[in-house]
mmCIF file of C-alpha atoms in Angstrom:
data_model
loop_
_atom_site.group_PDB
_atom_site.id
_atom_site.type_symbol
_atom_site.label_atom_id
_atom_site.label_comp_id
_atom_site.label_asym_id
_atom_site.label_seq_id
_atom_site.Cartn_x
_atom_site.Cartn_y
_atom_site.Cartn_z
ATOM 1 C CA MET A 1 15.110 13.424 -35.890
ATOM 2 C CA ARG A 2 12.961 10.147 -34.912
ATOM 3 C CA VAL A 3 12.815 9.347 -31.013
ATOM 4 C CA LEU A 4 11.939 6.232 -29.351
ATOM 5 C CA VAL A 5 10.617 6.750 -25.573
ATOM 6 C CA ILE A 6 11.202 3.419 -23.824
ATOM 7 C CA GLY A 7 8.431 3.439 -20.776
ATOM 8 C CA SER A 8 4.390 3.284 -19.958
ATOM 9 C CA GLY A 9 4.297 5.606 -17.357
ATOM 10 C CA ALA A 10 2.988 9.392 -16.865
ATOM 11 C CA ARG A 11 6.611 10.392 -16.951
ATOM 12 C CA GLU A 12 7.111 8.636 -20.500
ATOM 13 C CA HIS A 13 3.636 10.370 -21.097
ATOM 14 C CA ALA A 14 4.932 13.915 -20.501
ATOM 15 C CA LEU A 15 8.418 12.905 -22.091
ATOM 16 C CA VAL A 16 6.503 11.946 -25.534
ATOM 17 C CA LEU A 17 4.150 15.231 -25.163
ATOM 18 C CA ALA A 18 7.099 17.668 -24.861
ATOM 19 C CA LEU A 19 9.056 15.736 -27.941
ATOM 20 C CA THR A 20 5.963 16.201 -29.994
ATOM 21 C CA ARG A 21 6.174 19.656 -29.395
ATOM 22 C CA ASP A 22 9.510 20.128 -30.916
ATOM 23 C CA PRO A 23 9.966 20.825 -34.327
ATOM 24 C CA GLY A 24 12.963 19.392 -34.835
ATOM 25 C CA VAL A 25 11.367 15.730 -34.208
ATOM 26 C CA THR A 26 10.058 14.511 -37.250
ATOM 27 C CA ALA A 27 8.515 11.497 -35.026
ATOM 28 C CA VAL A 28 7.861 9.794 -31.986
ATOM 29 C CA LEU A 29 7.671 6.388 -30.970
ATOM 30 C CA ALA A 30 6.879 4.929 -27.645
ATOM 31 C CA ALA A 31 7.330 1.184 -26.221
ATOM 32 C CA PRO A 32 5.259 -0.319 -24.922
ATOM 33 C CA GLY A 33 3.170 3.282 -23.696
ATOM 34 C CA ASN A 34 -0.416 3.393 -22.325
ATOM 35 C CA ALA A 35 -4.002 4.512 -23.517
ATOM 36 C CA GLY A 36 -3.155 8.020 -23.249
ATOM 37 C CA ILE A 37 0.556 7.883 -24.837
ATOM 38 C CA GLY A 38 -1.245 5.880 -28.035
ATOM 39 C CA ARG A 39 -3.293 8.862 -29.135
ATOM 40 C CA ILE A 40 -0.548 11.195 -29.599
ATOM 41 C CA ALA A 41 2.122 8.918 -30.746
ATOM 42 C CA GLU A 42 2.625 5.704 -32.450
ATOM 43 C CA GLN A 43 3.357 2.671 -30.281
ATOM 44 C CA LEU A 44 4.691 -0.779 -29.988
ATOM 45 C CA PRO A 45 5.212 -3.782 -28.062
ATOM 46 C CA VAL A 46 8.919 -4.322 -26.149
ATOM 47 C CA ASP A 47 9.990 -5.958 -23.515
ATOM 48 C CA ALA A 48 11.808 -2.557 -22.058
ATOM 49 C CA ALA A 49 14.222 -4.652 -19.748
ATOM 50 C CA SER A 50 15.584 -6.410 -22.469
ATOM 51 C CA ALA A 51 18.532 -5.134 -24.193
ATOM 52 C CA GLU A 52 18.250 -7.478 -27.225
ATOM 53 C CA ASP A 53 14.372 -6.423 -27.942
ATOM 54 C CA VAL A 54 15.126 -2.708 -27.390
ATOM 55 C CA VAL A 55 17.980 -2.810 -29.998
ATOM 56 C CA ALA A 56 15.551 -4.656 -32.426
ATOM 57 C CA LEU A 57 13.003 -2.202 -32.072
ATOM 58 C CA ALA A 58 15.633 0.912 -32.555
ATOM 59 C CA LYS A 59 16.986 -0.836 -35.479
ATOM 60 C CA ALA A 60 13.635 -1.512 -37.264
ATOM 61 C CA GLN A 61 12.417 1.704 -36.661
ATOM 62 C CA ASP A 62 15.450 3.474 -38.041
ATOM 63 C CA VAL A 63 15.717 5.773 -35.043
ATOM 64 C CA ASP A 64 17.926 8.725 -34.425
ATOM 65 C CA LEU A 65 17.501 8.759 -30.409
ATOM 66 C CA VAL A 66 16.383 6.413 -27.841
ATOM 67 C CA VAL A 67 14.986 8.167 -24.626
ATOM 68 C CA ILE A 68 14.836 5.645 -21.654
ATOM 69 C CA GLY A 69 12.390 6.287 -18.821
ATOM 70 C CA PRO A 70 12.579 3.733 -16.237
ATOM 71 C CA GLU A 71 15.199 2.549 -13.834
ATOM 72 C CA VAL A 72 14.968 -0.930 -14.193
ATOM 73 C CA PRO A 73 16.407 -0.824 -17.948
ATOM 74 C CA LEU A 74 19.238 1.334 -17.188
ATOM 75 C CA VAL A 75 20.277 -0.881 -14.345
ATOM 76 C CA LEU A 76 20.083 -3.753 -16.294
ATOM 77 C CA GLY A 77 22.318 -2.019 -19.290
ATOM 78 C CA VAL A 78 19.928 -1.422 -22.031
ATOM 79 C CA ALA A 79 21.246 1.814 -22.563
ATOM 80 C CA ASP A 80 24.925 0.533 -23.192
ATOM 81 C CA ALA A 81 23.191 -1.933 -25.856
ATOM 82 C CA VAL A 82 21.708 0.864 -27.514
ATOM 83 C CA ARG A 83 24.978 2.905 -28.231
ATOM 84 C CA ALA A 84 26.867 -0.283 -28.484
ATOM 85 C CA ALA A 85 24.421 -0.442 -31.541
ATOM 86 C CA GLY A 86 25.535 2.830 -32.913
ATOM 87 C CA ILE A 87 22.343 4.643 -31.553
ATOM 88 C CA ALA A 88 22.018 8.079 -29.260
ATOM 89 C CA CYS A 89 20.704 7.427 -26.186
ATOM 90 C CA PHE A 90 19.341 9.277 -23.214
ATOM 91 C CA GLY A 91 20.133 7.463 -20.388
ATOM 92 C CA PRO A 92 23.309 5.971 -17.893
ATOM 93 C CA SER A 93 25.265 3.045 -18.216
ATOM 94 C CA ALA A 94 24.740 0.111 -16.118
ATOM 95 C CA ALA A 95 28.224 1.009 -14.153
ATOM 96 C CA ALA A 96 26.603 4.626 -13.678
ATOM 97 C CA ALA A 97 23.127 3.752 -12.957
ATOM 98 C CA ARG A 98 24.332 2.022 -9.860
ATOM 99 C CA ILE A 99 23.903 5.556 -8.072
ATOM 100 C CA GLU A 100 20.289 4.537 -7.893
ATOM 101 C CA GLY A 101 20.435 0.773 -7.993
ATOM 102 C CA SER A 102 22.703 0.704 -4.893
ATOM 103 C CA LYS A 103 22.368 3.031 -2.406
ATOM 104 C CA ALA A 104 25.519 1.912 -0.862
ATOM 105 C CA PHE A 105 27.279 2.694 -3.901
ATOM 106 C CA ALA A 106 25.706 6.166 -3.942
ATOM 107 C CA LYS A 107 26.958 6.301 -0.364
ATOM 108 C CA ASP A 108 30.617 5.503 -1.078
ATOM 109 C CA VAL A 109 30.565 8.320 -3.978
ATOM 110 C CA MET A 110 29.238 10.597 -1.929
ATOM 111 C CA LYS A 111 31.695 9.954 0.702
ATOM 112 C CA THR A 112 34.924 10.182 -1.590
ATOM 113 C CA ALA A 113 33.368 13.219 -3.228
ATOM 114 C CA GLY A 114 32.854 14.805 -0.008
ATOM 115 C CA VAL A 115 28.986 15.304 -0.159
ATOM 116 C CA ARG A 116 26.910 15.488 2.707
ATOM 117 C CA THR A 117 24.708 12.650 3.405
ATOM 118 C CA ALA A 118 22.919 10.809 6.119
ATOM 119 C CA HIS A 119 25.033 8.606 8.274
ATOM 120 C CA SER A 120 24.540 5.146 7.032
ATOM 121 C CA GLU A 121 25.607 1.430 7.889
ATOM 122 C CA VAL A 122 24.375 -1.644 5.313
ATOM 123 C CA VAL A 123 23.021 -4.474 7.256
ATOM 124 C CA ASP A 124 23.321 -7.882 5.207
ATOM 125 C CA ASN A 125 22.931 -10.591 8.082
ATOM 126 C CA PRO A 126 20.057 -10.744 10.321
ATOM 127 C CA ALA A 127 21.910 -11.452 12.959
ATOM 128 C CA ASP A 128 23.275 -7.840 13.111
ATOM 129 C CA LEU A 129 19.997 -5.893 12.726
ATOM 130 C CA ASP A 130 19.129 -5.636 16.466
ATOM 131 C CA GLU A 131 22.592 -4.192 17.102
ATOM 132 C CA LYS A 132 23.049 -1.885 14.226
ATOM 133 C CA LEU A 133 19.100 -0.436 14.684
ATOM 134 C CA ASP A 134 20.094 0.467 18.275
ATOM 135 C CA ARG A 135 22.321 2.956 16.785
ATOM 136 C CA PHE A 136 19.841 5.150 15.359
ATOM 137 C CA GLY A 137 16.670 6.692 16.408
ATOM 138 C CA PRO A 138 14.690 8.056 17.640
ATOM 139 C CA THR A 139 13.624 8.335 13.789
ATOM 140 C CA TRP A 140 14.843 5.318 11.878
ATOM 141 C CA VAL A 141 14.899 5.448 8.263
ATOM 142 C CA VAL A 142 15.157 1.803 6.743
ATOM 143 C CA LYS A 143 15.795 1.607 2.818
ATOM 144 C CA ASP A 144 15.953 -1.395 0.682
ATOM 145 C CA ASP A 145 19.706 -1.281 -0.768
ATOM 146 C CA GLY A 146 18.210 -2.169 -4.332
ATOM 147 C CA LEU A 147 15.054 -0.730 -6.669
ATOM 148 C CA ALA A 148 12.057 -0.686 -4.907
ATOM 149 C CA ALA A 149 10.198 1.629 -6.895
ATOM 150 C CA GLY A 150 10.306 4.433 -4.626
ATOM 151 C CA LYS A 151 8.351 2.168 -1.951
ATOM 152 C CA GLY A 152 10.918 0.375 -0.155
ATOM 153 C CA VAL A 153 11.474 3.130 2.428
ATOM 154 C CA VAL A 154 10.000 3.507 5.731
ATOM 155 C CA VAL A 155 10.760 6.360 7.859
ATOM 156 C CA THR A 156 9.266 5.925 11.426
ATOM 157 C CA THR A 157 9.498 6.983 15.016
ATOM 158 C CA ASP A 158 8.625 2.896 15.724
ATOM 159 C CA ARG A 159 11.528 0.905 16.479
ATOM 160 C CA ALA A 160 9.366 -2.459 16.088
ATOM 161 C CA ALA A 161 8.069 -1.037 12.521
ATOM 162 C CA ALA A 162 11.674 0.061 11.559
ATOM 163 C CA ARG A 163 12.681 -3.596 12.629
ATOM 164 C CA ASP A 164 9.846 -5.349 10.848
ATOM 165 C CA HIS A 165 10.492 -3.549 7.331
ATOM 166 C CA ALA A 166 14.274 -4.522 7.748
ATOM 167 C CA ALA A 167 13.394 -7.899 8.467
ATOM 168 C CA GLU A 168 11.178 -8.206 5.087
ATOM 169 C CA ILE A 169 14.068 -6.713 3.129
ATOM 170 C CA LEU A 170 16.250 -9.085 4.338
ATOM 171 C CA GLU A 171 14.229 -12.053 3.828
ATOM 172 C CA ASN A 172 13.685 -11.095 0.356
ATOM 173 C CA GLY A 173 17.070 -11.447 -0.059
ATOM 174 C CA HIS A 174 17.952 -7.802 -0.281
ATOM 175 C CA PRO A 175 20.692 -5.640 2.137
ATOM 176 C CA VAL A 176 19.260 -3.187 4.026
ATOM 177 C CA LEU A 177 20.434 0.535 4.313
ATOM 178 C CA LEU A 178 20.027 1.974 7.778
ATOM 179 C CA GLU A 179 19.914 6.032 7.941
ATOM 180 C CA SER A 180 20.245 8.791 10.455
ATOM 181 C CA PHE A 181 17.108 11.050 9.893
ATOM 182 C CA LEU A 182 17.735 14.285 7.881
ATOM 183 C CA ASP A 183 15.495 17.140 8.988
ATOM 184 C CA GLY A 184 14.086 20.082 6.616
ATOM 185 C CA PRO A 185 11.801 20.258 3.857
ATOM 186 C CA GLU A 186 12.714 17.936 0.692
ATOM 187 C CA VAL A 187 14.162 18.863 -2.629
ATOM 188 C CA SER A 188 13.953 16.962 -5.978
ATOM 189 C CA LEU A 189 16.421 18.411 -8.162
ATOM 190 C CA PHE A 190 17.049 17.010 -11.769
ATOM 191 C CA CYS A 191 19.768 17.841 -13.411
ATOM 192 C CA LEU A 192 21.356 17.077 -17.095
ATOM 193 C CA VAL A 193 24.459 15.598 -16.986
ATOM 194 C CA ASP A 194 26.727 14.714 -19.587
ATOM 195 C CA GLY A 195 30.367 13.662 -17.680
ATOM 196 C CA GLU A 196 31.374 16.621 -15.881
ATOM 197 C CA THR A 197 28.662 19.232 -17.535
ATOM 198 C CA VAL A 198 25.982 19.721 -15.402
ATOM 199 C CA VAL A 199 22.697 21.806 -16.050
ATOM 200 C CA PRO A 200 20.232 21.640 -13.625
ATOM 201 C CA LEU A 201 16.015 21.883 -14.451
ATOM 202 C CA LEU A 202 13.880 23.565 -12.009
ATOM 203 C CA PRO A 203 13.646 22.304 -8.963
ATOM 204 C CA ALA A 204 10.438 20.575 -7.216
ATOM 205 C CA GLN A 205 8.759 18.690 -4.568
ATOM 206 C CA ASP A 206 7.618 15.377 -4.319
ATOM 207 C CA HIS A 207 4.664 14.274 -1.888
ATOM 208 C CA LYS A 208 5.663 10.844 -1.134
ATOM 209 C CA ARG A 209 2.849 9.672 1.530
ATOM 210 C CA VAL A 210 -0.380 8.468 0.230
ATOM 211 C CA GLY A 211 -2.523 10.945 2.316
ATOM 212 C CA ASP A 212 -3.131 14.525 3.147
ATOM 213 C CA GLY A 213 -0.841 15.558 5.905
ATOM 214 C CA ASP A 214 2.061 13.423 4.818
ATOM 215 C CA THR A 215 0.006 10.565 6.553
ATOM 216 C CA GLY A 216 0.041 6.574 5.963
ATOM 217 C CA PRO A 217 2.649 5.108 3.926
ATOM 218 C CA ASN A 218 5.098 5.699 1.135
ATOM 219 C CA THR A 219 4.114 5.581 -2.462
ATOM 220 C CA GLY A 220 5.698 5.905 -5.647
ATOM 221 C CA GLY A 221 4.470 9.721 -5.346
ATOM 222 C CA MET A 222 1.372 11.325 -5.055
ATOM 223 C CA GLY A 223 1.934 14.511 -6.432
ATOM 224 C CA ALA A 224 4.578 17.221 -7.188
ATOM 225 C CA TYR A 225 4.969 20.865 -7.546
ATOM 226 C CA THR A 226 7.400 23.618 -9.223
ATOM 227 C CA PRO A 227 9.463 25.732 -8.451
ATOM 228 C CA LEU A 228 9.695 26.326 -5.063
ATOM 229 C CA PRO A 229 8.242 29.680 -3.498
ATOM 230 C CA TRP A 230 10.204 28.855 -0.301
ATOM 231 C CA LEU A 231 13.861 27.903 -1.654
ATOM 232 C CA PRO A 232 15.883 30.638 -0.973
ATOM 233 C CA GLN A 233 17.560 32.283 -4.157
ATOM 234 C CA GLY A 234 20.809 30.618 -5.442
ATOM 235 C CA MET A 235 20.188 27.501 -3.418
ATOM 236 C CA VAL A 236 19.971 25.528 -6.561
ATOM 237 C CA ASP A 237 23.155 27.048 -7.267
ATOM 238 C CA THR A 238 24.808 25.878 -4.252
ATOM 239 C CA ILE A 239 23.420 21.956 -5.102
ATOM 240 C CA VAL A 240 24.888 21.816 -8.258
ATOM 241 C CA ALA A 241 28.212 23.292 -6.875
ATOM 242 C CA ASP A 242 28.514 21.343 -3.555
ATOM 243 C CA VAL A 243 26.393 18.131 -4.557
ATOM 244 C CA VAL A 244 25.956 17.283 -8.243
ATOM 245 C CA GLU A 245 28.939 18.557 -9.820
ATOM 246 C CA PRO A 246 31.369 16.674 -7.300
ATOM 247 C CA VAL A 247 29.223 13.126 -7.588
ATOM 248 C CA ALA A 248 29.425 13.616 -11.592
ATOM 249 C CA ALA A 249 33.526 14.366 -11.308
ATOM 250 C CA GLU A 250 33.947 11.537 -9.068
ATOM 251 C CA MET A 251 32.120 8.878 -11.396
ATOM 252 C CA VAL A 252 34.046 10.347 -14.195
ATOM 253 C CA ARG A 253 37.070 9.582 -12.066
ATOM 254 C CA ARG A 254 35.952 6.217 -11.256
ATOM 255 C CA GLY A 255 35.579 5.444 -14.987
ATOM 256 C CA CYS A 256 31.690 5.253 -14.707
ATOM 257 C CA GLY A 257 30.470 8.664 -16.032
ATOM 258 C CA PHE A 258 27.321 9.734 -16.064
ATOM 259 C CA THR A 259 25.282 10.647 -19.379
ATOM 260 C CA GLY A 260 21.412 11.192 -18.726
ATOM 261 C CA LEU A 261 19.396 12.712 -16.153
ATOM 262 C CA LEU A 262 20.813 12.814 -12.585
ATOM 263 C CA TYR A 263 18.287 13.394 -10.092
ATOM 264 C CA ALA A 264 18.802 14.700 -6.327
ATOM 265 C CA GLY A 265 16.719 13.856 -3.727
ATOM 266 C CA LEU A 266 17.785 16.540 -0.772
ATOM 267 C CA ALA A 267 16.904 17.492 2.431
ATOM 268 C CA ILE A 268 17.440 21.572 3.325
ATOM 269 C CA GLY A 269 18.431 21.481 6.677
ATOM 270 C CA LYS A 270 20.251 24.264 9.159
ATOM 271 C CA ASP A 271 23.426 23.147 7.638
ATOM 272 C CA GLY A 272 22.661 23.339 3.759
ATOM 273 C CA PRO A 273 21.434 20.693 1.709
ATOM 274 C CA ALA A 274 22.155 17.041 2.142
ATOM 275 C CA VAL A 275 21.738 14.030 0.166
ATOM 276 C CA VAL A 276 18.699 11.765 0.792
ATOM 277 C CA GLU A 277 19.091 9.359 -2.275
ATOM 278 C CA PHE A 278 20.227 9.777 -6.010
ATOM 279 C CA ASN A 279 17.917 8.247 -8.805
ATOM 280 C CA CYS A 280 19.500 7.991 -12.510
ATOM 281 C CA ARG A 281 16.276 8.598 -14.320
ATOM 282 C CA PHE A 282 13.543 11.568 -14.591
ATOM 283 C CA GLY A 283 11.570 11.220 -11.285
ATOM 284 C CA ASP A 284 7.625 10.577 -11.264
ATOM 285 C CA PRO A 285 5.632 12.777 -10.849
ATOM 286 C CA GLU A 286 8.071 15.580 -10.640
ATOM 287 C CA THR A 287 8.750 15.356 -14.301
ATOM 288 C CA GLN A 288 4.870 15.999 -15.264
ATOM 289 C CA ALA A 289 5.204 19.340 -13.326
ATOM 290 C CA VAL A 290 8.903 20.236 -14.541
ATOM 291 C CA LEU A 291 8.288 19.554 -18.169
ATOM 292 C CA ALA A 292 4.959 21.680 -18.273
ATOM 293 C CA LEU A 293 7.333 24.866 -17.683
ATOM 294 C CA LEU A 294 10.303 23.875 -20.032
ATOM 295 C CA GLU A 295 10.051 26.473 -23.250
ATOM 296 C CA SER A 296 13.306 24.832 -24.877
ATOM 297 C CA PRO A 297 12.675 22.147 -27.338
ATOM 298 C CA LEU A 298 12.958 18.567 -25.359
ATOM 299 C CA GLY A 299 14.538 16.689 -28.490
ATOM 300 C CA GLU A 300 17.247 19.388 -28.710
ATOM 301 C CA VAL A 301 18.032 19.261 -25.161
ATOM 302 C CA LEU A 302 18.024 15.193 -24.588
ATOM 303 C CA ASN A 303 19.963 14.790 -27.726
ATOM 304 C CA ALA A 304 22.436 17.106 -26.676
ATOM 305 C CA VAL A 305 23.430 14.982 -23.278
ATOM 306 C CA ALA A 306 23.059 11.325 -25.553
ATOM 307 C CA THR A 307 25.594 12.838 -27.883
ATOM 308 C CA GLY A 308 28.014 14.207 -25.676
ATOM 309 C CA THR A 309 27.261 17.998 -26.484
ATOM 310 C CA LEU A 310 25.197 19.229 -23.538
ATOM 311 C CA ALA A 311 28.355 22.151 -22.716
ATOM 312 C CA GLU A 312 27.176 23.775 -25.979
ATOM 313 C CA LEU A 313 23.473 23.582 -25.599
ATOM 314 C CA PRO A 314 21.783 27.287 -25.570
ATOM 315 C CA PRO A 315 20.819 28.379 -21.821
ATOM 316 C CA LEU A 316 17.303 26.442 -20.848
ATOM 317 C CA ARG A 317 13.878 28.619 -21.227
ATOM 318 C CA TRP A 318 11.192 28.319 -18.798
ATOM 319 C CA ARG A 319 7.399 29.779 -18.907
ATOM 320 C CA ASP A 320 6.629 31.699 -15.999
ATOM 321 C CA GLY A 321 4.395 30.633 -13.464
ATOM 322 C CA ALA A 322 4.018 27.243 -11.607
ATOM 323 C CA ALA A 323 2.951 23.677 -12.312
ATOM 324 C CA VAL A 324 1.271 20.904 -10.050
ATOM 325 C CA THR A 325 0.970 17.408 -10.688
ATOM 326 C CA VAL A 326 -1.868 15.591 -8.533
ATOM 327 C CA VAL A 327 -1.904 11.643 -8.898
ATOM 328 C CA LEU A 328 -4.917 9.876 -9.151
ATOM 329 C CA ALA A 329 -4.496 6.535 -7.711
ATOM 330 C CA ALA A 330 -6.794 3.495 -7.845
ATOM 331 C CA GLU A 331 -8.479 1.690 -4.699
ATOM 332 C CA TYR A 332 -6.194 0.157 -2.242
ATOM 333 C CA TYR A 333 -2.890 1.875 -3.765
ATOM 334 C CA PRO A 334 -0.375 1.515 -2.404
ATOM 335 C CA ALA A 335 -0.875 -1.862 -0.917
ATOM 336 C CA SER A 336 -2.862 -4.006 -3.537
ATOM 337 C CA PRO A 337 -4.214 -1.651 -6.079
ATOM 338 C CA ARG A 338 -7.703 -2.716 -7.555
ATOM 339 C CA THR A 339 -7.373 -2.815 -11.513
ATOM 340 C CA GLY A 340 -9.738 -3.118 -14.690
ATOM 341 C CA ASP A 341 -11.851 -0.100 -13.514
ATOM 342 C CA VAL A 342 -13.259 2.118 -16.377
ATOM 343 C CA VAL A 343 -11.918 5.920 -16.271
ATOM 344 C CA THR A 344 -13.889 8.798 -17.407
ATOM 345 C CA GLY A 345 -12.560 12.054 -18.240
ATOM 346 C CA ALA A 346 -9.171 11.190 -18.893
ATOM 347 C CA ASP A 347 -9.001 12.924 -22.253
ATOM 348 C CA ALA A 348 -9.073 16.285 -20.687
ATOM 349 C CA GLN A 349 -6.057 18.722 -21.450
ATOM 350 C CA GLY A 350 -3.627 18.184 -18.772
ATOM 351 C CA VAL A 351 -4.344 14.612 -18.205
ATOM 352 C CA LEU A 352 -1.141 12.424 -18.402
ATOM 353 C CA HIS A 353 -1.874 8.637 -18.314
ATOM 354 C CA ALA A 354 0.369 6.411 -16.016
ATOM 355 C CA GLY A 355 -1.476 2.929 -15.309
ATOM 356 C CA THR A 356 -4.159 2.617 -18.380
ATOM 357 C CA ARG A 357 -5.137 -0.157 -21.149
ATOM 358 C CA ILE A 358 -7.588 0.462 -23.646
ATOM 359 C CA ALA A 359 -10.359 -2.525 -23.057
ATOM 360 C CA ASP A 360 -13.964 -2.508 -25.345
ATOM 361 C CA GLY A 361 -12.960 0.812 -26.550
ATOM 362 C CA ALA A 362 -12.842 2.318 -23.085
ATOM 363 C CA VAL A 363 -10.200 3.205 -20.869
ATOM 364 C CA VAL A 364 -9.581 1.228 -17.714
ATOM 365 C CA SER A 365 -6.845 1.129 -14.812
ATOM 366 C CA ALA A 366 -3.978 -1.424 -15.585
ATOM 367 C CA GLY A 367 -1.925 -0.102 -12.201
ATOM 368 C CA GLY A 368 -1.747 1.516 -8.973
ATOM 369 C CA ARG A 369 -1.150 5.320 -10.117
ATOM 370 C CA VAL A 370 -3.594 5.629 -12.871
ATOM 371 C CA LEU A 371 -3.491 9.283 -14.265
ATOM 372 C CA SER A 372 -1.166 12.304 -13.355
ATOM 373 C CA VAL A 373 -3.372 15.497 -13.411
ATOM 374 C CA VAL A 374 -0.990 18.535 -14.362
ATOM 375 C CA GLY A 375 -2.218 22.079 -13.568
ATOM 376 C CA THR A 376 -0.594 25.348 -14.733
ATOM 377 C CA GLY A 377 -1.141 28.825 -13.841
ATOM 378 C CA ALA A 378 0.316 32.635 -12.739
ATOM 379 C CA ASP A 379 1.368 30.912 -9.060
ATOM 380 C CA LEU A 380 1.157 28.116 -7.346
ATOM 381 C CA SER A 381 -2.197 28.939 -5.998
ATOM 382 C CA ALA A 382 -4.014 29.174 -9.638
ATOM 383 C CA ALA A 383 -2.043 25.885 -10.582
ATOM 384 C CA ARG A 384 -3.553 23.763 -7.932
ATOM 385 C CA ASP A 385 -6.952 25.669 -8.716
ATOM 386 C CA GLU A 386 -6.449 24.237 -12.446
ATOM 387 C CA ALA A 387 -5.123 20.735 -11.262
ATOM 388 C CA TYR A 388 -7.862 19.975 -9.136
ATOM 389 C CA ALA A 389 -10.450 21.495 -11.446
ATOM 390 C CA THR A 390 -9.737 18.840 -13.756
ATOM 391 C CA LEU A 391 -9.367 16.082 -11.189
ATOM 392 C CA ALA A 392 -13.242 16.906 -10.314
ATOM 393 C CA GLY A 393 -14.303 15.984 -14.236
ATOM 394 C CA ILE A 394 -12.679 12.598 -13.982
ATOM 395 C CA LYS A 395 -13.919 9.373 -12.365
ATOM 396 C CA LEU A 396 -12.517 6.369 -11.416
ATOM 397 C CA PRO A 397 -14.475 3.733 -8.901
ATOM 398 C CA GLY A 398 -12.555 3.675 -5.659
ATOM 399 C CA GLY A 399 -10.092 6.186 -6.996
ATOM 400 C CA HIS A 400 -8.210 8.580 -4.628
ATOM 401 C CA PHE A 401 -6.056 11.517 -4.425
ATOM 402 C CA ARG A 402 -4.453 14.025 -2.009
ATOM 403 C CA LYS A 403 -6.079 17.165 -1.663
ATOM 404 C CA ASP A 404 -2.827 19.184 -0.558
ATOM 405 C CA ILE A 405 -0.393 19.069 -3.249
ATOM 406 C CA GLY A 406 1.490 22.326 -3.018
ATOM 407 C CA LEU A 407 -1.001 23.339 0.139
ATOM 408 C CA ALA A 408 2.033 24.093 2.501
ATOM 409 C CA ALA A 409 4.039 25.999 0.110
ATOM 410 C CA VAL A 410 0.552 28.284 -0.804
ATOM 411 C CA GLU A 411 0.311 28.819 3.027
ATOM 412 C CA GLY A 412 3.928 29.424 3.836
ATOM 413 C CA ARG A 413 4.324 26.570 6.111
ATOM 414 C CA ILE A 414 7.114 25.437 4.486
ATOM 415 C CA ALA A 415 10.813 26.864 6.263
ATOM 416 C CA ILE A 416 14.552 25.330 6.312
ATOM 417 C CA PRO A 417 15.430 25.143 10.042
ATOM 418 C CA SER A 418 17.299 27.664 11.252
#
């Protein structure tokens, strides 16, 4: 099977790496890729957001399966075009990708499906902003209703800061979603979905804030770990039964059945799981940790979803132990990251590239999140040790990373409210 992976981040590097280990995959191609992906797979140029370009490339390379990593091509309907060309594709249709592309759509689906989520209101007129803000608090959750690369959310106890963020979103022509604050630790649960068939992967936890101790602004994600030692046994089954399966069934009922990876971001409160958001693709940086423990052949898994045979797939197999991903970010990320700096030590085992390119034979930074460093071990503490030991050998001028990824879990400081 020849597989084409669309995208250029560490998520795609993790996908490509796992696919190269599948004996059933004869070739892995990546477009456009990055400096790290280029060392393990053939790279080809493409405009990932152009359905015409992706289809032309897939045809020219005679691929059997296209795997679309980022959300933007999915929301724009690239997967629809690939399937219309007669090529199997892992990724939802544009209609189904609205589960991420429009938070208001996702809220409507959840309401109809009877899934617990935060109370919300949409603001599309600046004149209504103050009145609606006053119906929320003392913690305000303000979201861009469209795609914002994980950085369109502000959670704050400062009403003025909440208002400023909402006003900026409205000025950019996007509706604002105001939500009540959900208590409890957050969980990222990736689920393979084929219509109404749902197969969960390992649960993970992301670290969104830029600084240690969950301080500073939100980012696209500064690190993640899996599994979650504090998550009660059976909670994944509960999430699948009470959240993901009802949403998948409701989307089938609406004529936009989901096929691909449905990512449920949840808060686990005293009343059980409640949805913070849905995404229509593998999440970054959780994917890097989750796939590090997957033993099942990834090509077979993704192809089963793409060809509508997920129900026939054998149970997924996982390595024992834990995995941790730590993101190395460029100076000034997430505001205005500096690029073009030489990165050394980026060829070490466990290093996945994100914002990198080759210049004059050297790896240089080309984005805000530059590398993901993955450590594995018998337990979470050992996995953390390996990730941070690898990071110690990497140099990026001005680069920064969180030193506490997974630490609260190791120290037993995460608990579900009672």
